[in-house]
Amino acid sequence: MRRDFTESAGCRSDLVIGREESFGAAREQLSRGGSVLLHGPAGIGKSTVLRALASEYAGTAHTVLRCSATESESHLPFLALADLLGLVLDRVTPVLPDAQATALESALTGRGESTLQRDGLALRLAVLSALRALAAEGPVLVVADDLQWLDPASAELLGFAARRLGDTPVRLLCAARTEGPEAQGAAYDRHLRASPPDTRAVRLGPLTRAQVSALLDERGYAGLPRSTVRDIHRTSGGNPLFALELGRALAESPTPPRPGEPLPVPTSLRALVLTRLEMLSDEARRTLLVASAGARPTPALLHAAGRENAEAETAQAAALGLLATDPEGPAVRFAHPLISAALYAEAPAPERRAAHAALSTAASDPIERARHLALATTGTDPEVADRLAEAAALARDRGAPSVAASLGLLAARHTPPDGTPGPDERRLTAAEDAITAGEPDLARDIAREVLTRAGAPDERVRAWMVVIEAAGQAIADVDAAFPQALADAGEDPRLLALVHYQLAWRSLVVQGDFAQGREEAAHAARLAAEAADRRTELLALAFQAQAETLMGHPDAPETIGRALAEPQDARVACHHNGAGSARFRWLVMSDRLTEARTAVTGLLREVRRRGMAESEVHYLRFLAETELHSGHCGRALELSRESLTLARDAGIGEGAGAMQAALAEAAGGDVERALTLAREAVRRAEEDGDAVYLSRALAALGHAALVAGDARAAVRALRRVRELEAGAGITDPRGRWQGDLAEALVRTGEPAEALDVIEVTRAHALRLGRGSVLAVLDRAEALVRAARGEHRAAVTRLTSARERLAALGYGLEEARAAFALAELSGDRAGRAPRAASYDEAARLFRSCRALPWLRRVEAALAAPEAGPQPARAPHPEALAGLASMERQVAALVMEGATNREIAGRLFVSVKTVEATLTRVYRKLGIRSRVDIVRLAAGPRSE
């Protein structure tokens, strides 16, 4: 087999895609002076990781010894040893005893007849002495790839030396192939016994679907649809080499695989398994072909499909390693998905059709029977098409929209051109199922194909709706679709309702105009009601309700009621853009958190039952938001991470997921990660032209910056939010970012602007009855009063705000109020009383699992002075030209803070502080912390 990659380790960005944890473990071991054994099956990326690690650590070694064995040369004695020591033989032989030097030179040069049997002890000691001699000059790194192919003599000598190196500065970085559970265990033990005692074994496992997608993108196969990437991941079993070969074959293929059929397997991968397949009897091979065509093959299914000797034939295949034994049940399971795919791809088309024909009567599930019937049939057949359409409907009802989409495409393929419904109508139904399943790429491709030939207005408008829906938040990318859809809709109110509903989204997302979006949605609802299209009417009413809620419009409750009125459409009711979602948003903004949690939990349960992937992503995020408001930071972190993982896997809602994950990380996780995620959310919203999520992403960025202690960055982000929401007509203080902006303004010395933010927001919050917002604003106003020296008034307002937030169930906001109280109290107390004043804030933050906030409490206690007042400012000329983080670090050095104290106060690592100081020294032309302190007094006078 060829190697995973041929590029050098230092020039690729994808070297450790999906290997961050394994790479980190190996790196940590090597940095401690230990040895590493990478192991896993063929193609899993061992050589790739080994080369990356070797490239990274080669610079720290005085001598690097390398060998890379191959199967074809494994019979040549001492070959690997020659690779390792051949180039340094002249350096080591002068220091070896004569007998050892003679034996080693004879083995490496082949000029004698040295063998392990004749010169065993001398050779063993020679290799050990050689490594010790090299280590005496400086650290040695031994890099050995494909240990399983090392010639036995070299393996024995290297193992002898490795076990006896002790504290000698020699590190071994090795990689070995370990196949299958049983063989893997034996090989693992054998290689580990031949390694130094401190060796850390690092197993490389399969990549996830998202990691396979990233790898394919990096290697130039970014144009593959997500549904195809999913099939590549399944067929490759997460093996990066297999995935890349499949991706290459698909990218080079002029025609994509047909729906329901396995991926075509390139010749390079077929060769891996076909040699073993050739050892099967013809009958056993036919039995395995039937098994490869089945979804969940069992001996009983194989018997029903006419394979009378299934047990004996599958046992023969298992003995050859083609099938895996399954002690948990009777399933016939291939040892690797690639074996099944290669077997199917190699079989002639008539044999494949015969296998499907047998399974079309043997399978017990009607969906499976219909699929096999389709794959056994050539050409159009109305009866087959109808059965497939029925199976698709059944899959849809079972909550398997992805299966329904695949069956729908098969139904379209077997539908005659003059059939009723026609083939394009069935294709569009499949596209809509693909949207539900979270496969927008597939849906868009289907719709685009239909638009190339469809002439009927209803089919064309329906196809345009799929194109627009598949664009997700990047609706600006399909702007040209709207005038064409309107032209195709003509005067038909049902078709116009569909277009105006999507125009409402365009007004909101692209233009950021809530008033226009509300008008478009109301118009769409009226048109849909005229056409008796209840589904579109309900979606439009739900949109109108959400827009009115965010605008603070007085009609919001009434519109929600209309959207929830009977008759209902079950799928719309639980859709993330449906009335249930609108009601959830209204409950949250009305501070009814318990009801909101109950509502969104029920919606999440229903969309999971129906297989509605995009809605599941959103409802996980909504539930995370509710838990965060309630102060359950750990639970919010879990949910937001799950939502983001699903979003990235499906390629839907990634910006929104990153936004919510940033808020959760800032509350209960890692602040640096929160900032990274928030910046990603901002970038995605800007790239998509999404005005709505841009403001929300900026609010998350501002909040994360505030938690990180960077008040100026928080002000910059949150001022943009204020401008965007004012321009969009949003008056409801939905995100409570206004309190963060006011607090950040106080900390940057701008209390007048902070008070203006508070007063403008309070007017809207009073009008709408937003109790939690009013309490948060009071907390922020207390900081303004404290900055003005009105200590008693500040304490009174903070105490009241904390009590109201506690009563409303906003645990984290309550804890923040307690923290602000502690800062005020600590500022006026002695050292011991000051520590006691933080106890309650720390208790509340611990109860919320708000780790970043706990670190802020610790930093406040460690600071020379508590309180929200800004630190002593350095001379303005001293820090000119420094970046924001560099200025903060330099200012804290001027206060006398240690690197550890600075790290705690800025919520970064000590290493980050050290690296930042190095940049500060270079920019200021100084050499030490003492020089920074001298700058506080201003420029030196001549």
PDB file of C-alpha atoms in Angstrom, residues 630-724:
ATOM      1  CA  SER A 630     -31.363  30.059  34.565  1.00  0.00           C
ATOM      2  CA  GLY A 631     -27.748  29.901  35.705  1.00  0.00           C
ATOM      3  CA  HIS A 632     -27.195  26.251  34.744  1.00  0.00           C
ATOM      4  CA  CYS A 633     -23.904  26.998  32.998  1.00  0.00           C
ATOM      5  CA  GLY A 634     -22.604  23.428  32.840  1.00  0.00           C
ATOM      6  CA  ARG A 635     -25.774  22.151  31.209  1.00  0.00           C
ATOM      7  CA  ALA A 636     -25.847  25.127  28.826  1.00  0.00           C
ATOM      8  CA  LEU A 637     -22.270  24.376  27.819  1.00  0.00           C
ATOM      9  CA  GLU A 638     -23.090  20.734  27.038  1.00  0.00           C
ATOM     10  CA  LEU A 639     -26.151  21.649  24.978  1.00  0.00           C
ATOM     11  CA  SER A 640     -24.463  24.436  23.036  1.00  0.00           C
ATOM     12  CA  ARG A 641     -21.501  22.197  22.191  1.00  0.00           C
ATOM     13  CA  GLU A 642     -23.880  19.460  21.020  1.00  0.00           C
ATOM     14  CA  SER A 643     -25.798  21.949  18.884  1.00  0.00           C
ATOM     15  CA  LEU A 644     -22.599  23.305  17.330  1.00  0.00           C
ATOM     16  CA  THR A 645     -21.294  19.808  16.603  1.00  0.00           C
ATOM     17  CA  LEU A 646     -24.530  18.879  14.829  1.00  0.00           C
ATOM     18  CA  ALA A 647     -24.552  22.188  12.960  1.00  0.00           C
ATOM     19  CA  ARG A 648     -21.020  21.674  11.685  1.00  0.00           C
ATOM     20  CA  ASP A 649     -21.699  18.077  10.774  1.00  0.00           C
ATOM     21  CA  ALA A 650     -24.731  19.059   8.697  1.00  0.00           C
ATOM     22  CA  GLY A 651     -23.422  22.449   7.549  1.00  0.00           C
ATOM     23  CA  ILE A 652     -26.496  24.325   8.842  1.00  0.00           C
ATOM     24  CA  GLY A 653     -26.792  27.082  11.439  1.00  0.00           C
ATOM     25  CA  GLU A 654     -23.042  27.126  12.157  1.00  0.00           C
ATOM     26  CA  GLY A 655     -22.895  30.859  12.833  1.00  0.00           C
ATOM     27  CA  ALA A 656     -25.822  30.756  15.250  1.00  0.00           C
ATOM     28  CA  GLY A 657     -24.315  27.705  16.933  1.00  0.00           C
ATOM     29  CA  ALA A 658     -20.958  29.425  17.348  1.00  0.00           C
ATOM     30  CA  MET A 659     -22.705  32.490  18.808  1.00  0.00           C
ATOM     31  CA  GLN A 660     -24.552  30.488  21.480  1.00  0.00           C
ATOM     32  CA  ALA A 661     -21.500  28.350  22.223  1.00  0.00           C
ATOM     33  CA  ALA A 662     -19.480  31.551  22.758  1.00  0.00           C
ATOM     34  CA  LEU A 663     -21.966  32.755  25.379  1.00  0.00           C
ATOM     35  CA  ALA A 664     -21.925  29.361  27.095  1.00  0.00           C
ATOM     36  CA  GLU A 665     -18.117  29.198  27.092  1.00  0.00           C
ATOM     37  CA  ALA A 666     -17.903  32.712  28.544  1.00  0.00           C
ATOM     38  CA  ALA A 667     -20.272  31.677  31.327  1.00  0.00           C
ATOM     39  CA  GLY A 668     -19.112  28.177  32.176  1.00  0.00           C
ATOM     40  CA  GLY A 669     -16.130  27.169  30.038  1.00  0.00           C
ATOM     41  CA  ASP A 670     -13.056  28.832  28.571  1.00  0.00           C
ATOM     42  CA  VAL A 671     -12.990  32.565  27.835  1.00  0.00           C
ATOM     43  CA  GLU A 672     -10.372  32.314  25.080  1.00  0.00           C
ATOM     44  CA  ARG A 673     -12.521  29.730  23.322  1.00  0.00           C
ATOM     45  CA  ALA A 674     -15.532  32.018  23.821  1.00  0.00           C
ATOM     46  CA  LEU A 675     -13.728  34.850  22.048  1.00  0.00           C
ATOM     47  CA  THR A 676     -12.677  32.539  19.208  1.00  0.00           C
ATOM     48  CA  LEU A 677     -16.224  31.257  18.719  1.00  0.00           C
ATOM     49  CA  ALA A 678     -17.725  34.734  18.882  1.00  0.00           C
ATOM     50  CA  ARG A 679     -15.305  36.005  16.243  1.00  0.00           C
ATOM     51  CA  GLU A 680     -16.214  33.009  14.070  1.00  0.00           C
ATOM     52  CA  ALA A 681     -19.910  33.856  14.476  1.00  0.00           C
ATOM     53  CA  VAL A 682     -19.264  37.471  13.474  1.00  0.00           C
ATOM     54  CA  ARG A 683     -17.231  36.392  10.461  1.00  0.00           C
ATOM     55  CA  ARG A 684     -19.899  33.947   9.272  1.00  0.00           C
ATOM     56  CA  ALA A 685     -22.672  36.520   9.665  1.00  0.00           C
ATOM     57  CA  GLU A 686     -20.685  39.100   7.705  1.00  0.00           C
ATOM     58  CA  GLU A 687     -19.866  36.582   4.957  1.00  0.00           C
ATOM     59  CA  ASP A 688     -23.531  35.530   4.723  1.00  0.00           C
ATOM     60  CA  GLY A 689     -24.755  39.137   4.752  1.00  0.00           C
ATOM     61  CA  ASP A 690     -26.925  38.192   7.753  1.00  0.00           C
ATOM     62  CA  ALA A 691     -27.819  41.426   9.555  1.00  0.00           C
ATOM     63  CA  VAL A 692     -29.854  39.676  12.272  1.00  0.00           C
ATOM     64  CA  TYR A 693     -27.211  37.244  13.441  1.00  0.00           C
ATOM     65  CA  LEU A 694     -24.460  39.818  12.984  1.00  0.00           C
ATOM     66  CA  SER A 695     -25.874  41.868  15.849  1.00  0.00           C
ATOM     67  CA  ARG A 696     -26.319  38.765  18.007  1.00  0.00           C
ATOM     68  CA  ALA A 697     -22.788  37.559  17.233  1.00  0.00           C
ATOM     69  CA  LEU A 698     -21.366  40.971  18.092  1.00  0.00           C
ATOM     70  CA  ALA A 699     -23.312  40.906  21.366  1.00  0.00           C
ATOM     71  CA  ALA A 700     -21.692  37.556  22.179  1.00  0.00           C
ATOM     72  CA  LEU A 701     -18.267  38.944  21.272  1.00  0.00           C
ATOM     73  CA  GLY A 702     -18.812  41.975  23.478  1.00  0.00           C
ATOM     74  CA  HIS A 703     -19.943  39.819  26.397  1.00  0.00           C
ATOM     75  CA  ALA A 704     -16.949  37.481  26.053  1.00  0.00           C
ATOM     76  CA  ALA A 705     -14.575  40.450  25.929  1.00  0.00           C
ATOM     77  CA  LEU A 706     -16.147  41.862  29.108  1.00  0.00           C
ATOM     78  CA  VAL A 707     -15.727  38.537  30.914  1.00  0.00           C
ATOM     79  CA  ALA A 708     -12.119  38.420  29.681  1.00  0.00           C
ATOM     80  CA  GLY A 709     -11.486  41.812  31.260  1.00  0.00           C
ATOM     81  CA  ASP A 710     -11.116  43.728  27.987  1.00  0.00           C
ATOM     82  CA  ALA A 711     -13.693  46.466  28.532  1.00  0.00           C
ATOM     83  CA  ARG A 712     -12.569  48.511  25.524  1.00  0.00           C
ATOM     84  CA  ALA A 713     -13.070  45.608  23.142  1.00  0.00           C
ATOM     85  CA  ALA A 714     -16.479  44.998  24.709  1.00  0.00           C
ATOM     86  CA  VAL A 715     -17.448  48.626  24.094  1.00  0.00           C
ATOM     87  CA  ARG A 716     -16.373  48.456  20.442  1.00  0.00           C
ATOM     88  CA  ALA A 717     -18.456  45.354  19.753  1.00  0.00           C
ATOM     89  CA  LEU A 718     -21.530  46.419  21.708  1.00  0.00           C
ATOM     90  CA  ARG A 719     -21.664  49.902  20.213  1.00  0.00           C
ATOM     91  CA  ARG A 720     -21.990  48.202  16.819  1.00  0.00           C
ATOM     92  CA  VAL A 721     -24.860  46.109  18.199  1.00  0.00           C
ATOM     93  CA  ARG A 722     -26.614  49.275  19.334  1.00  0.00           C
ATOM     94  CA  GLU A 723     -26.268  50.837  15.888  1.00  0.00           C
ATOM     95  CA  LEU A 724     -27.431  47.703  14.047  1.00  0.00           C
TER      96      LEU A 724
END
